[in-house]
PDB file of C-alpha atoms in Angstrom:
ATOM      1  CA  MET N   1       6.100  58.610  29.306  1.00  0.00           C
ATOM      2  CA  PRO N   2       2.702  56.942  29.788  1.00  0.00           C
ATOM      3  CA  THR N   3      -0.296  58.176  27.824  1.00  0.00           C
ATOM      4  CA  THR N   4      -2.765  60.518  29.470  1.00  0.00           C
ATOM      5  CA  SER N   5      -5.333  57.736  29.429  1.00  0.00           C
ATOM      6  CA  ARG N   6      -2.917  55.405  31.256  1.00  0.00           C
ATOM      7  CA  VAL N   7      -2.086  58.089  33.873  1.00  0.00           C
ATOM      8  CA  LEU N   8      -5.804  58.666  34.471  1.00  0.00           C
ATOM      9  CA  ARG N   9      -6.663  54.960  34.743  1.00  0.00           C
ATOM     10  CA  THR N  10      -3.806  54.494  37.202  1.00  0.00           C
ATOM     11  CA  LEU N  11      -5.023  57.566  39.105  1.00  0.00           C
ATOM     12  CA  ALA N  12      -8.497  56.019  39.413  1.00  0.00           C
ATOM     13  CA  THR N  13      -6.991  52.775  40.723  1.00  0.00           C
ATOM     14  CA  VAL N  14      -4.791  54.605  43.239  1.00  0.00           C
ATOM     15  CA  ILE N  15      -7.666  56.735  44.536  1.00  0.00           C
ATOM     16  CA  ALA N  16      -9.790  53.595  44.923  1.00  0.00           C
ATOM     17  CA  ASN N  17      -7.108  52.109  47.179  1.00  0.00           C
ATOM     18  CA  ALA N  18      -5.382  55.045  48.887  1.00  0.00           C
ATOM     19  CA  PRO N  19      -6.622  58.069  50.845  1.00  0.00           C
ATOM     20  CA  LEU N  20      -7.759  61.138  48.902  1.00  0.00           C
ATOM     21  CA  HIS N  21      -6.743  64.308  50.746  1.00  0.00           C
ATOM     22  CA  ARG N  22      -9.345  67.077  50.720  1.00  0.00           C
ATOM     23  CA  GLY N  23      -7.739  69.625  53.046  1.00  0.00           C
ATOM     24  CA  ASP N  24      -5.044  72.288  53.007  1.00  0.00           C
ATOM     25  CA  GLN N  25      -1.753  71.688  51.241  1.00  0.00           C
ATOM     26  CA  PHE N  26      -1.562  68.859  48.739  1.00  0.00           C
ATOM     27  CA  ALA N  27      -0.915  66.042  51.182  1.00  0.00           C
ATOM     28  CA  GLN N  28      -1.235  64.873  54.764  1.00  0.00           C
ATOM     29  CA  HIS N  29       0.927  62.360  56.590  1.00  0.00           C
ATOM     30  CA  GLY N  30      -0.808  59.389  58.155  1.00  0.00           C
ATOM     31  CA  PRO N  31      -0.591  55.591  58.282  1.00  0.00           C
ATOM     32  CA  MET N  32      -0.995  55.918  54.505  1.00  0.00           C
ATOM     33  CA  ASP N  33      -0.151  59.362  53.165  1.00  0.00           C
ATOM     34  CA  ALA N  34      -3.250  61.072  51.783  1.00  0.00           C
ATOM     35  CA  LEU N  35      -2.725  63.116  48.622  1.00  0.00           C
ATOM     36  CA  ASP N  36      -4.852  65.620  46.728  1.00  0.00           C
ATOM     37  CA  ILE N  37      -6.098  64.474  43.298  1.00  0.00           C
ATOM     38  CA  CYS N  38      -3.563  66.739  41.527  1.00  0.00           C
ATOM     39  CA  ALA N  39      -0.718  65.524  43.752  1.00  0.00           C
ATOM     40  CA  TRP N  40      -1.604  61.916  42.928  1.00  0.00           C
ATOM     41  CA  ALA N  41      -1.623  62.815  39.216  1.00  0.00           C
ATOM     42  CA  TYR N  42       1.894  64.242  39.606  1.00  0.00           C
ATOM     43  CA  CYS N  43       3.236  61.179  41.436  1.00  0.00           C
ATOM     44  CA  ILE N  44       1.774  58.840  38.815  1.00  0.00           C
ATOM     45  CA  ALA N  45       2.880  60.873  35.789  1.00  0.00           C
ATOM     46  CA  GLU N  46       6.390  61.315  37.182  1.00  0.00           C
ATOM     47  CA  ASP N  47       6.543  57.803  38.690  1.00  0.00           C
ATOM     48  CA  THR N  48       7.797  59.203  41.983  1.00  0.00           C
ATOM     49  CA  PRO N  49       6.782  59.180  45.633  1.00  0.00           C
ATOM     50  CA  PRO N  50       5.286  62.424  46.931  1.00  0.00           C
ATOM     51  CA  PRO N  51       7.925  65.116  47.404  1.00  0.00           C
ATOM     52  CA  ALA N  52       8.265  66.688  50.860  1.00  0.00           C
ATOM     53  CA  GLU N  53       6.945  69.986  49.473  1.00  0.00           C
ATOM     54  CA  PHE N  54       3.482  68.463  49.058  1.00  0.00           C
ATOM     55  CA  PHE N  55       3.203  68.303  52.858  1.00  0.00           C
ATOM     56  CA  THR N  56       4.657  71.710  53.700  1.00  0.00           C
ATOM     57  CA  ASP N  57       4.731  74.234  50.850  1.00  0.00           C
ATOM     58  CA  GLU N  58       1.671  74.827  48.692  1.00  0.00           C
ATOM     59  CA  LEU N  59       3.366  77.229  46.245  1.00  0.00           C
ATOM     60  CA  ALA N  60       6.285  74.869  45.647  1.00  0.00           C
ATOM     61  CA  SER N  61       3.786  72.025  45.194  1.00  0.00           C
ATOM     62  CA  ILE N  62       1.882  73.992  42.576  1.00  0.00           C
ATOM     63  CA  ARG N  63       5.078  74.786  40.671  1.00  0.00           C
ATOM     64  CA  LEU N  64       6.211  71.150  40.770  1.00  0.00           C
ATOM     65  CA  ILE N  65       2.887  69.946  39.394  1.00  0.00           C
ATOM     66  CA  GLU N  66       2.792  72.685  36.741  1.00  0.00           C
ATOM     67  CA  CYS N  67       6.259  71.626  35.550  1.00  0.00           C
ATOM     68  CA  SER N  68       5.080  68.067  34.880  1.00  0.00           C
ATOM     69  CA  PRO N  69       3.650  67.791  31.352  1.00  0.00           C
ATOM     70  CA  GLY N  70       2.083  64.404  32.111  1.00  0.00           C
ATOM     71  CA  ALA N  71       0.395  65.574  35.305  1.00  0.00           C
ATOM     72  CA  MET N  72      -0.874  68.780  33.730  1.00  0.00           C
ATOM     73  CA  GLN N  73      -2.299  66.950  30.722  1.00  0.00           C
ATOM     74  CA  ALA N  74      -4.137  64.559  33.057  1.00  0.00           C
ATOM     75  CA  ILE N  75      -5.422  67.480  35.152  1.00  0.00           C
ATOM     76  CA  LYS N  76      -6.535  69.411  32.045  1.00  0.00           C
ATOM     77  CA  THR N  77      -8.349  66.319  30.785  1.00  0.00           C
ATOM     78  CA  ILE N  78     -10.204  65.908  34.095  1.00  0.00           C
ATOM     79  CA  SER N  79     -11.073  69.612  33.962  1.00  0.00           C
ATOM     80  CA  ALA N  80     -12.491  69.137  30.457  1.00  0.00           C
ATOM     81  CA  VAL N  81     -15.052  66.582  31.673  1.00  0.00           C
ATOM     82  CA  LEU N  82     -16.250  68.564  34.703  1.00  0.00           C
ATOM     83  CA  ASP N  83     -19.552  70.424  34.660  1.00  0.00           C
ATOM     84  CA  THR N  84     -17.909  73.775  35.420  1.00  0.00           C
ATOM     85  CA  HIS N  85     -15.146  75.784  33.776  1.00  0.00           C
ATOM     86  CA  PRO N  86     -11.815  76.678  35.382  1.00  0.00           C
ATOM     87  CA  ALA N  87     -11.478  80.171  36.795  1.00  0.00           C
ATOM     88  CA  ASP N  88      -9.026  82.451  35.035  1.00  0.00           C
ATOM     89  CA  GLU N  89      -5.842  83.427  36.842  1.00  0.00           C
ATOM     90  CA  GLN N  90      -4.535  86.950  36.238  1.00  0.00           C
ATOM     91  CA  LEU N  91      -0.859  87.060  35.242  1.00  0.00           C
ATOM     92  CA  ASP N  92       1.364  90.057  34.565  1.00  0.00           C
ATOM     93  CA  HIS N  93       0.442  92.540  31.840  1.00  0.00           C
ATOM     94  CA  GLY N  94      -3.259  91.669  31.916  1.00  0.00           C
ATOM     95  CA  ILE N  95      -2.781  88.125  30.646  1.00  0.00           C
ATOM     96  CA  THR N  96      -5.248  85.564  31.978  1.00  0.00           C
ATOM     97  CA  VAL N  97      -4.920  81.788  31.874  1.00  0.00           C
ATOM     98  CA  PRO N  98      -7.280  79.065  33.096  1.00  0.00           C
ATOM     99  CA  ASN N  99      -6.286  77.650  36.483  1.00  0.00           C
ATOM    100  CA  PHE N 100      -6.787  73.932  35.827  1.00  0.00           C
ATOM    101  CA  LEU N 101      -5.054  72.834  39.041  1.00  0.00           C
ATOM    102  CA  GLU N 102      -7.358  74.859  41.260  1.00  0.00           C
ATOM    103  CA  HIS N 103     -10.386  73.770  39.218  1.00  0.00           C
ATOM    104  CA  VAL N 104      -9.750  70.042  39.620  1.00  0.00           C
ATOM    105  CA  SER N 105      -8.490  70.230  43.203  1.00  0.00           C
ATOM    106  CA  ASN N 106     -11.444  72.330  44.370  1.00  0.00           C
ATOM    107  CA  TRP N 107     -13.923  70.118  42.516  1.00  0.00           C
ATOM    108  CA  ALA N 108     -12.661  66.998  44.334  1.00  0.00           C
ATOM    109  CA  ARG N 109     -12.680  68.555  47.802  1.00  0.00           C
ATOM    110  CA  THR N 110     -15.604  70.978  47.985  1.00  0.00           C
ATOM    111  CA  ALA N 111     -19.357  70.572  47.869  1.00  0.00           C
ATOM    112  CA  PRO N 112     -21.042  71.725  44.666  1.00  0.00           C
ATOM    113  CA  VAL N 113     -23.631  74.505  44.758  1.00  0.00           C
ATOM    114  CA  ARG N 114     -26.805  73.345  46.541  1.00  0.00           C
ATOM    115  CA  GLU N 115     -24.997  70.308  47.966  1.00  0.00           C
ATOM    116  CA  THR N 116     -23.662  69.657  51.457  1.00  0.00           C
ATOM    117  CA  LYS N 117     -20.862  67.198  50.705  1.00  0.00           C
ATOM    118  CA  PRO N 118     -18.055  67.044  48.165  1.00  0.00           C
ATOM    119  CA  PRO N 119     -18.184  64.332  45.501  1.00  0.00           C
ATOM    120  CA  SER N 120     -17.780  60.849  46.945  1.00  0.00           C
ATOM    121  CA  VAL N 121     -14.655  58.865  46.165  1.00  0.00           C
ATOM    122  CA  ASP N 122     -16.743  56.782  43.754  1.00  0.00           C
ATOM    123  CA  GLU N 123     -17.897  59.945  41.976  1.00  0.00           C
ATOM    124  CA  VAL N 124     -14.296  61.177  41.737  1.00  0.00           C
ATOM    125  CA  ILE N 125     -13.189  57.825  40.317  1.00  0.00           C
ATOM    126  CA  GLY N 126     -16.079  57.815  37.840  1.00  0.00           C
ATOM    127  CA  ARG N 127     -15.167  61.255  36.563  1.00  0.00           C
ATOM    128  CA  ILE N 128     -11.498  60.276  36.257  1.00  0.00           C
ATOM    129  CA  LEU N 129     -12.483  57.212  34.222  1.00  0.00           C
ATOM    130  CA  ARG N 130     -14.659  59.398  32.000  1.00  0.00           C
ATOM    131  CA  ALA N 131     -11.614  61.626  31.469  1.00  0.00           C
ATOM    132  CA  ALA N 132      -9.500  58.534  30.664  1.00  0.00           C
ATOM    133  CA  ASP N 133     -12.017  57.462  28.016  1.00  0.00           C
ATOM    134  CA  TYR N 134     -12.001  60.989  26.592  1.00  0.00           C
ATOM    135  CA  ALA N 135      -8.181  60.978  26.477  1.00  0.00           C
ATOM    136  CA  ALA N 136      -8.107  57.577  24.769  1.00  0.00           C
ATOM    137  CA  TYR N 137     -10.605  58.813  22.180  1.00  0.00           C
ATOM    138  CA  GLN N 138      -8.509  61.947  21.571  1.00  0.00           C
ATOM    139  CA  ASP N 139      -5.329  59.855  21.224  1.00  0.00           C
ATOM    140  CA  ALA N 140      -7.019  57.513  18.737  1.00  0.00           C
ATOM    141  CA  ALA N 141      -8.365  60.452  16.722  1.00  0.00           C
ATOM    142  CA  CYS N 142      -4.893  62.031  16.580  1.00  0.00           C
ATOM    143  CA  ARG N 143      -3.336  58.741  15.444  1.00  0.00           C
ATOM    144  CA  ALA N 144      -6.008  58.345  12.760  1.00  0.00           C
ATOM    145  CA  ASP N 145      -5.404  61.910  11.538  1.00  0.00           C
ATOM    146  CA  ALA N 146      -1.656  61.328  11.398  1.00  0.00           C
ATOM    147  CA  LEU N 147      -2.135  58.078   9.488  1.00  0.00           C
ATOM    148  CA  THR N 148      -4.507  59.774   7.046  1.00  0.00           C
ATOM    149  CA  ARG N 149      -1.999  62.574   6.452  1.00  0.00           C
ATOM    150  CA  ARG N 150       0.788  60.054   5.874  1.00  0.00           C
ATOM    151  CA  LEU N 151      -1.287  57.959   3.493  1.00  0.00           C
ATOM    152  CA  THR N 152      -2.606  61.009   1.679  1.00  0.00           C
ATOM    153  CA  GLY N 153       0.907  62.402   1.386  1.00  0.00           C
ATOM    154  CA  ARG N 154       2.201  59.162  -0.136  1.00  0.00           C
ATOM    155  CA  ARG N 155      -0.661  58.996  -2.584  1.00  0.00           C
ATOM    156  CA  ASP N 156      -0.100  62.636  -3.567  1.00  0.00           C
ATOM    157  CA  ARG N 157       3.596  61.979  -4.220  1.00  0.00           C
ATOM    158  CA  ARG N 158       2.767  58.996  -6.424  1.00  0.00           C
ATOM    159  CA  LEU N 159       0.174  60.957  -8.350  1.00  0.00           C
ATOM    160  CA  ALA N 160       2.612  63.823  -8.851  1.00  0.00           C
ATOM    161  CA  ALA N 161       5.249  61.506 -10.367  1.00  0.00           C
TER     162      ALA N 161
END
């Protein structure tokens, strides 16, 4: 499975060269199929063409994307670098969870407050690349922590002997 940073960098490249869908559903057929930012993240993370559900069934599309760990991690990372926070979704028994999919999808297709147009494709790509840098930094920090724990553990075992 590719790293989150790799998925995001590929996503930026794809969006620079393929249509970004900003309407209903997650995709629209055309000479080149246009996909929503979250749908593109799914296709890249899963290394698959867009499923038929992306064009016809929004609920099935959401479930497919939510079941992809790679896509969801990429979407959560984009959400983390946006200027707003995701809205909470109410589940059964009063449980609320952040709706990262809606947050990222709506950000890419709707105009911000006091604006008349949604972010340009260049702005979307820039934010994705910022998220990729953030993911790479997080990955490097995790690797450094793991290495430190391993080295510290070895040293502790030697000192204990």
